[in-house]
């Protein structure tokens, strides 16, 4: 038996959810390759869509809001931080057989 949503046959579970709920999952979850500017723009649009969803479909809005709290699997580092090492004071070396006269 085939699963058909809105006249289309989803291939993956993600496509099924997108078709059944009528929302783009990537709008709320983002992608690992997006820049900070792209992320800010996506989140602006996602919050506007979410505001409309709360009025029309509260259950779908709750699901979309939970997706906003997720993050992409891979995040690209913004830069390397230097390694911090703790330096301990050097111990004075003693040579066997040498004595200091007091």
mmCIF file with all atom_site columns, C-alpha atoms in Angstrom:
data_model
loop_
_atom_site.group_PDB
_atom_site.id
_atom_site.type_symbol
_atom_site.label_atom_id
_atom_site.label_alt_id
_atom_site.label_comp_id
_atom_site.label_asym_id
_atom_site.label_entity_id
_atom_site.label_seq_id
_atom_site.pdbx_PDB_ins_code
_atom_site.Cartn_x
_atom_site.Cartn_y
_atom_site.Cartn_z
_atom_site.occupancy
_atom_site.B_iso_or_equiv
_atom_site.pdbx_formal_charge
_atom_site.auth_seq_id
_atom_site.auth_comp_id
_atom_site.auth_asym_id
_atom_site.auth_atom_id
_atom_site.pdbx_PDB_model_num
ATOM 1   C CA . UNK A 1 1   ? 0.000  0.000  0.000  1.00 0.00 ? 1   UNK A CA 1
ATOM 2   C CA . UNK A 1 2   ? 1.366  3.408  -0.935 1.00 0.00 ? 2   UNK A CA 1
ATOM 3   C CA . UNK A 1 3   ? 1.260  6.453  1.275  1.00 0.00 ? 3   UNK A CA 1
ATOM 4   C CA . UNK A 1 4   ? 0.037  9.486  -0.606 1.00 0.00 ? 4   UNK A CA 1
ATOM 5   C CA . UNK A 1 5   ? -0.193 12.924 0.968  1.00 0.00 ? 5   UNK A CA 1
ATOM 6   C CA . UNK A 1 6   ? -1.805 15.817 -0.881 1.00 0.00 ? 6   UNK A CA 1
ATOM 7   C CA . UNK A 1 7   ? -1.633 13.884 -4.137 1.00 0.00 ? 7   UNK A CA 1
ATOM 8   C CA . UNK A 1 8   ? 2.123  13.302 -3.833 1.00 0.00 ? 8   UNK A CA 1
ATOM 9   C CA . UNK A 1 9   ? 4.048  10.234 -2.788 1.00 0.00 ? 9   UNK A CA 1
ATOM 10  C CA . UNK A 1 10  ? 6.758  11.036 -0.210 1.00 0.00 ? 10  UNK A CA 1
ATOM 11  C CA . UNK A 1 11  ? 9.973  9.070  -0.503 1.00 0.00 ? 11  UNK A CA 1
ATOM 12  C CA . UNK A 1 12  ? 11.475 9.795  2.917  1.00 0.00 ? 12  UNK A CA 1
ATOM 13  C CA . UNK A 1 13  ? 10.052 10.374 6.391  1.00 0.00 ? 13  UNK A CA 1
ATOM 14  C CA . UNK A 1 14  ? 11.118 14.020 6.162  1.00 0.00 ? 14  UNK A CA 1
ATOM 15  C CA . UNK A 1 15  ? 9.161  14.491 2.947  1.00 0.00 ? 15  UNK A CA 1
ATOM 16  C CA . UNK A 1 16  ? 6.140  12.830 4.565  1.00 0.00 ? 16  UNK A CA 1
ATOM 17  C CA . UNK A 1 17  ? 6.257  15.252 7.510  1.00 0.00 ? 17  UNK A CA 1
ATOM 18  C CA . UNK A 1 18  ? 6.709  18.255 5.213  1.00 0.00 ? 18  UNK A CA 1
ATOM 19  C CA . UNK A 1 19  ? 3.749  17.235 3.074  1.00 0.00 ? 19  UNK A CA 1
ATOM 20  C CA . UNK A 1 20  ? 1.523  16.260 5.997  1.00 0.00 ? 20  UNK A CA 1
ATOM 21  C CA . UNK A 1 21  ? 2.165  19.404 8.041  1.00 0.00 ? 21  UNK A CA 1
ATOM 22  C CA . UNK A 1 22  ? 2.695  21.809 5.180  1.00 0.00 ? 22  UNK A CA 1
ATOM 23  C CA . UNK A 1 23  ? 5.925  23.264 6.573  1.00 0.00 ? 23  UNK A CA 1
ATOM 24  C CA . UNK A 1 24  ? 9.509  23.219 5.364  1.00 0.00 ? 24  UNK A CA 1
ATOM 25  C CA . UNK A 1 25  ? 11.570 21.471 8.033  1.00 0.00 ? 25  UNK A CA 1
ATOM 26  C CA . UNK A 1 26  ? 14.820 23.117 6.930  1.00 0.00 ? 26  UNK A CA 1
ATOM 27  C CA . UNK A 1 27  ? 13.271 26.525 7.594  1.00 0.00 ? 27  UNK A CA 1
ATOM 28  C CA . UNK A 1 28  ? 13.037 25.635 11.273 1.00 0.00 ? 28  UNK A CA 1
ATOM 29  C CA . UNK A 1 29  ? 16.110 23.421 11.648 1.00 0.00 ? 29  UNK A CA 1
ATOM 30  C CA . UNK A 1 30  ? 18.632 25.081 9.337  1.00 0.00 ? 30  UNK A CA 1
ATOM 31  C CA . UNK A 1 31  ? 21.557 23.460 7.631  1.00 0.00 ? 31  UNK A CA 1
ATOM 32  C CA . UNK A 1 32  ? 25.109 22.845 8.726  1.00 0.00 ? 32  UNK A CA 1
ATOM 33  C CA . UNK A 1 33  ? 26.549 24.881 5.868  1.00 0.00 ? 33  UNK A CA 1
ATOM 34  C CA . UNK A 1 34  ? 24.671 28.150 6.417  1.00 0.00 ? 34  UNK A CA 1
ATOM 35  C CA . UNK A 1 35  ? 26.518 31.335 7.281  1.00 0.00 ? 35  UNK A CA 1
ATOM 36  C CA . UNK A 1 36  ? 25.663 33.577 10.218 1.00 0.00 ? 36  UNK A CA 1
ATOM 37  C CA . UNK A 1 37  ? 23.881 36.005 7.880  1.00 0.00 ? 37  UNK A CA 1
ATOM 38  C CA . UNK A 1 38  ? 21.868 33.211 6.253  1.00 0.00 ? 38  UNK A CA 1
ATOM 39  C CA . UNK A 1 39  ? 20.977 31.846 9.683  1.00 0.00 ? 39  UNK A CA 1
ATOM 40  C CA . UNK A 1 40  ? 19.731 35.248 10.874 1.00 0.00 ? 40  UNK A CA 1
ATOM 41  C CA . UNK A 1 41  ? 17.578 35.670 7.747  1.00 0.00 ? 41  UNK A CA 1
ATOM 42  C CA . UNK A 1 42  ? 16.189 32.129 8.040  1.00 0.00 ? 42  UNK A CA 1
ATOM 43  C CA . UNK A 1 43  ? 15.318 32.629 11.709 1.00 0.00 ? 43  UNK A CA 1
ATOM 44  C CA . UNK A 1 44  ? 13.525 35.919 10.945 1.00 0.00 ? 44  UNK A CA 1
ATOM 45  C CA . UNK A 1 45  ? 11.326 34.172 8.386  1.00 0.00 ? 45  UNK A CA 1
ATOM 46  C CA . UNK A 1 46  ? 10.825 31.148 10.645 1.00 0.00 ? 46  UNK A CA 1
ATOM 47  C CA . UNK A 1 47  ? 9.589  33.351 13.508 1.00 0.00 ? 47  UNK A CA 1
ATOM 48  C CA . UNK A 1 48  ? 7.118  35.102 11.194 1.00 0.00 ? 48  UNK A CA 1
ATOM 49  C CA . UNK A 1 49  ? 5.801  31.764 9.895  1.00 0.00 ? 49  UNK A CA 1
ATOM 50  C CA . UNK A 1 50  ? 5.602  30.472 13.452 1.00 0.00 ? 50  UNK A CA 1
ATOM 51  C CA . UNK A 1 51  ? 3.538  33.486 14.551 1.00 0.00 ? 51  UNK A CA 1
ATOM 52  C CA . UNK A 1 52  ? 1.031  32.755 11.761 1.00 0.00 ? 52  UNK A CA 1
ATOM 53  C CA . UNK A 1 53  ? 0.960  29.055 12.640 1.00 0.00 ? 53  UNK A CA 1
ATOM 54  C CA . UNK A 1 54  ? 0.087  29.752 16.290 1.00 0.00 ? 54  UNK A CA 1
ATOM 55  C CA . UNK A 1 55  ? -3.092 31.464 15.090 1.00 0.00 ? 55  UNK A CA 1
ATOM 56  C CA . UNK A 1 56  ? -4.155 28.864 12.535 1.00 0.00 ? 56  UNK A CA 1
ATOM 57  C CA . UNK A 1 57  ? -2.628 25.519 13.575 1.00 0.00 ? 57  UNK A CA 1
ATOM 58  C CA . UNK A 1 58  ? -1.386 25.434 17.197 1.00 0.00 ? 58  UNK A CA 1
ATOM 59  C CA . UNK A 1 59  ? -0.302 21.758 17.081 1.00 0.00 ? 59  UNK A CA 1
ATOM 60  C CA . UNK A 1 60  ? 1.833  22.312 13.991 1.00 0.00 ? 60  UNK A CA 1
ATOM 61  C CA . UNK A 1 61  ? 3.185  25.508 15.571 1.00 0.00 ? 61  UNK A CA 1
ATOM 62  C CA . UNK A 1 62  ? 4.218  23.581 18.690 1.00 0.00 ? 62  UNK A CA 1
ATOM 63  C CA . UNK A 1 63  ? 6.092  21.067 16.516 1.00 0.00 ? 63  UNK A CA 1
ATOM 64  C CA . UNK A 1 64  ? 7.756  23.862 14.513 1.00 0.00 ? 64  UNK A CA 1
ATOM 65  C CA . UNK A 1 65  ? 8.753  25.646 17.745 1.00 0.00 ? 65  UNK A CA 1
ATOM 66  C CA . UNK A 1 66  ? 10.421 22.458 18.978 1.00 0.00 ? 66  UNK A CA 1
ATOM 67  C CA . UNK A 1 67  ? 12.332 22.254 15.681 1.00 0.00 ? 67  UNK A CA 1
ATOM 68  C CA . UNK A 1 68  ? 13.679 25.769 16.258 1.00 0.00 ? 68  UNK A CA 1
ATOM 69  C CA . UNK A 1 69  ? 15.372 24.509 19.418 1.00 0.00 ? 69  UNK A CA 1
ATOM 70  C CA . UNK A 1 70  ? 17.346 21.913 17.461 1.00 0.00 ? 70  UNK A CA 1
ATOM 71  C CA . UNK A 1 71  ? 20.621 22.611 15.733 1.00 0.00 ? 71  UNK A CA 1
ATOM 72  C CA . UNK A 1 72  ? 22.257 21.193 12.639 1.00 0.00 ? 72  UNK A CA 1
ATOM 73  C CA . UNK A 1 73  ? 24.349 18.095 13.184 1.00 0.00 ? 73  UNK A CA 1
ATOM 74  C CA . UNK A 1 74  ? 27.586 19.655 12.007 1.00 0.00 ? 74  UNK A CA 1
ATOM 75  C CA . UNK A 1 75  ? 28.542 23.191 12.839 1.00 0.00 ? 75  UNK A CA 1
ATOM 76  C CA . UNK A 1 76  ? 31.439 24.923 11.198 1.00 0.00 ? 76  UNK A CA 1
ATOM 77  C CA . UNK A 1 77  ? 33.873 26.498 13.621 1.00 0.00 ? 77  UNK A CA 1
ATOM 78  C CA . UNK A 1 78  ? 34.073 30.272 13.468 1.00 0.00 ? 78  UNK A CA 1
ATOM 79  C CA . UNK A 1 79  ? 37.763 30.245 14.314 1.00 0.00 ? 79  UNK A CA 1
ATOM 80  C CA . UNK A 1 80  ? 40.333 28.422 16.350 1.00 0.00 ? 80  UNK A CA 1
ATOM 81  C CA . UNK A 1 81  ? 40.883 29.348 19.919 1.00 0.00 ? 81  UNK A CA 1
ATOM 82  C CA . UNK A 1 82  ? 44.436 29.080 21.177 1.00 0.00 ? 82  UNK A CA 1
ATOM 83  C CA . UNK A 1 83  ? 45.181 26.238 23.508 1.00 0.00 ? 83  UNK A CA 1
ATOM 84  C CA . UNK A 1 84  ? 45.612 27.257 27.077 1.00 0.00 ? 84  UNK A CA 1
ATOM 85  C CA . UNK A 1 85  ? 48.319 25.568 29.057 1.00 0.00 ? 85  UNK A CA 1
ATOM 86  C CA . UNK A 1 86  ? 49.160 25.955 32.682 1.00 0.00 ? 86  UNK A CA 1
ATOM 87  C CA . UNK A 1 87  ? 52.783 26.733 33.340 1.00 0.00 ? 87  UNK A CA 1
ATOM 88  C CA . UNK A 1 88  ? 54.139 25.560 36.620 1.00 0.00 ? 88  UNK A CA 1
ATOM 89  C CA . UNK A 1 89  ? 57.162 27.204 38.190 1.00 0.00 ? 89  UNK A CA 1
ATOM 90  C CA . UNK A 1 90  ? 60.373 25.334 37.505 1.00 0.00 ? 90  UNK A CA 1
ATOM 91  C CA . UNK A 1 91  ? 61.818 23.393 40.415 1.00 0.00 ? 91  UNK A CA 1
ATOM 92  C CA . UNK A 1 92  ? 65.416 24.209 41.299 1.00 0.00 ? 92  UNK A CA 1
ATOM 93  C CA . UNK A 1 93  ? 67.739 21.477 40.147 1.00 0.00 ? 93  UNK A CA 1
ATOM 94  C CA . UNK A 1 94  ? 70.087 19.932 42.628 1.00 0.00 ? 94  UNK A CA 1
ATOM 95  C CA . UNK A 1 95  ? 73.237 18.181 41.636 1.00 0.00 ? 95  UNK A CA 1
ATOM 96  C CA . UNK A 1 96  ? 74.218 15.164 43.755 1.00 0.00 ? 96  UNK A CA 1
ATOM 97  C CA . UNK A 1 97  ? 77.317 15.737 45.791 1.00 0.00 ? 97  UNK A CA 1
ATOM 98  C CA . UNK A 1 98  ? 77.142 19.495 45.722 1.00 0.00 ? 98  UNK A CA 1
ATOM 99  C CA . UNK A 1 99  ? 76.384 21.332 48.884 1.00 0.00 ? 99  UNK A CA 1
ATOM 100 C CA . UNK A 1 100 ? 75.848 24.952 49.502 1.00 0.00 ? 100 UNK A CA 1
ATOM 101 C CA . UNK A 1 101 ? 77.830 26.375 52.381 1.00 0.00 ? 101 UNK A CA 1
ATOM 102 C CA . UNK A 1 102 ? 75.823 28.446 54.720 1.00 0.00 ? 102 UNK A CA 1
#
